[in-house]
């Protein structure tokens, strides 16, 4: 299961050099979101994400890991995301286009 959410999290964590410990995370069905990050740095990942291509999974996980450093969508947040995933804009655009399909199956 190389595409499982926990497997991808393990692979991507080294990219997020600001994250010192493996964040606590849980898998939870959310109607409108792929993932979220609490102010304590705990992640929630939507199990429907596993139906998406790996690149989309990576985008969501990296996005939430960036929230551990920047708990907002400030310029610094997007700059950090660009450092770890330079092509995030196109991936996000494609994922947004598919969201309805994946979230509601």
Coordinates of C-alpha atoms in Angstrom, one line a residue:
X1 CA 0.0 0.0 0.0
X2 CA 2.6 2.6 -1.1
X3 CA -0.2 5.0 -1.8
X4 CA -1.9 4.8 1.6
X5 CA -2.1 8.1 3.5
X6 CA 0.2 6.9 6.3
X7 CA 2.8 5.7 3.8
X8 CA 2.7 9.0 1.9
X9 CA 3.0 10.9 5.2
X10 CA 6.1 9.0 6.1
X11 CA 7.7 9.6 2.6
X12 CA 6.8 13.4 2.7
X13 CA 7.8 14.2 6.3
X14 CA 11.5 14.7 5.6
X15 CA 10.6 17.4 3.1
X16 CA 8.9 19.3 5.9
X17 CA 12.1 20.1 7.8
X18 CA 10.2 22.3 10.3
X19 CA 8.2 19.3 11.6
X20 CA 10.3 17.8 14.4
X21 CA 8.1 14.8 15.3
X22 CA 5.7 12.7 13.3
X23 CA 2.4 14.6 13.7
X24 CA -0.6 12.8 15.3
X25 CA -3.1 12.3 12.5
X26 CA -6.4 10.6 12.1
X27 CA -8.4 9.6 9.1
X28 CA -11.9 11.1 9.1
X29 CA -14.5 11.6 6.4
X30 CA -15.2 15.3 5.9
X31 CA -17.8 16.6 3.5
X32 CA -15.9 19.6 2.1
X33 CA -12.2 19.1 3.0
X34 CA -9.4 16.9 2.1
X35 CA -7.5 17.6 5.2
X36 CA -7.1 19.9 8.2
X37 CA -4.5 20.8 10.8
X38 CA -5.3 21.8 14.3
X39 CA -3.5 24.6 16.1
X40 CA -1.7 21.8 18.0
X41 CA -0.4 20.4 14.7
X42 CA -2.6 17.3 14.6
X43 CA -3.6 16.4 11.1
X44 CA -6.9 15.0 9.8
X45 CA -6.9 13.4 6.4
X46 CA -10.0 12.4 4.4
X47 CA -10.0 8.7 3.5
X48 CA -11.6 9.6 0.1
X49 CA -8.2 11.0 -0.8
X50 CA -6.8 7.5 -1.5
X51 CA -8.9 7.4 -4.6
X52 CA -7.0 10.4 -6.0
X53 CA -3.7 10.2 -7.9
X54 CA -0.6 10.2 -5.6
X55 CA 0.3 13.7 -6.6
X56 CA -3.0 15.0 -5.2
X57 CA -2.4 13.0 -2.0
X58 CA 1.0 14.6 -1.7
X59 CA -0.4 18.1 -2.2
X60 CA -2.9 17.7 0.6
X61 CA -0.4 16.2 3.0
X62 CA 2.2 18.8 2.3
X63 CA -0.4 21.6 2.5
X64 CA -1.4 20.4 6.0
X65 CA 2.3 20.0 7.1
X66 CA 2.9 23.6 6.0
X67 CA 0.1 24.6 8.4
X68 CA 2.2 23.3 11.3
X69 CA 4.6 26.1 10.6
X70 CA 2.1 28.7 9.3
X71 CA -1.4 28.2 10.7
X72 CA -3.0 30.4 8.1
X73 CA -3.0 31.0 4.3
X74 CA -0.6 33.9 4.5
X75 CA 2.1 34.7 1.9
X76 CA 4.6 32.8 4.1
X77 CA 2.4 29.7 4.0
X78 CA 2.2 29.7 0.2
X79 CA 6.0 30.4 0.0
X80 CA 6.7 27.4 2.2
X81 CA 4.4 25.2 0.1
X82 CA 6.1 26.4 -3.1
X83 CA 9.5 25.3 -1.6
X84 CA 8.3 21.8 -0.9
X85 CA 6.0 21.4 -4.0
X86 CA 6.8 23.9 -6.8
X87 CA 3.9 22.8 -9.0
X88 CA 1.2 23.0 -6.2
X89 CA -0.9 25.5 -8.1
X90 CA -1.6 23.2 -11.0
X91 CA -2.1 20.2 -8.8
X92 CA -4.5 22.1 -6.6
X93 CA -6.5 23.3 -9.7
X94 CA -6.9 19.7 -10.9
X95 CA -7.8 18.4 -7.5
X96 CA -10.4 21.2 -7.0
X97 CA -11.9 20.2 -10.3
X98 CA -12.1 16.6 -9.2
X99 CA -13.2 17.3 -5.6
X100 CA -16.9 16.7 -6.2
X101 CA -16.2 13.4 -7.8
X102 CA -13.9 12.0 -5.1
X103 CA -15.7 13.5 -2.0
X104 CA -19.1 12.3 -2.9
X105 CA -18.6 8.7 -4.2

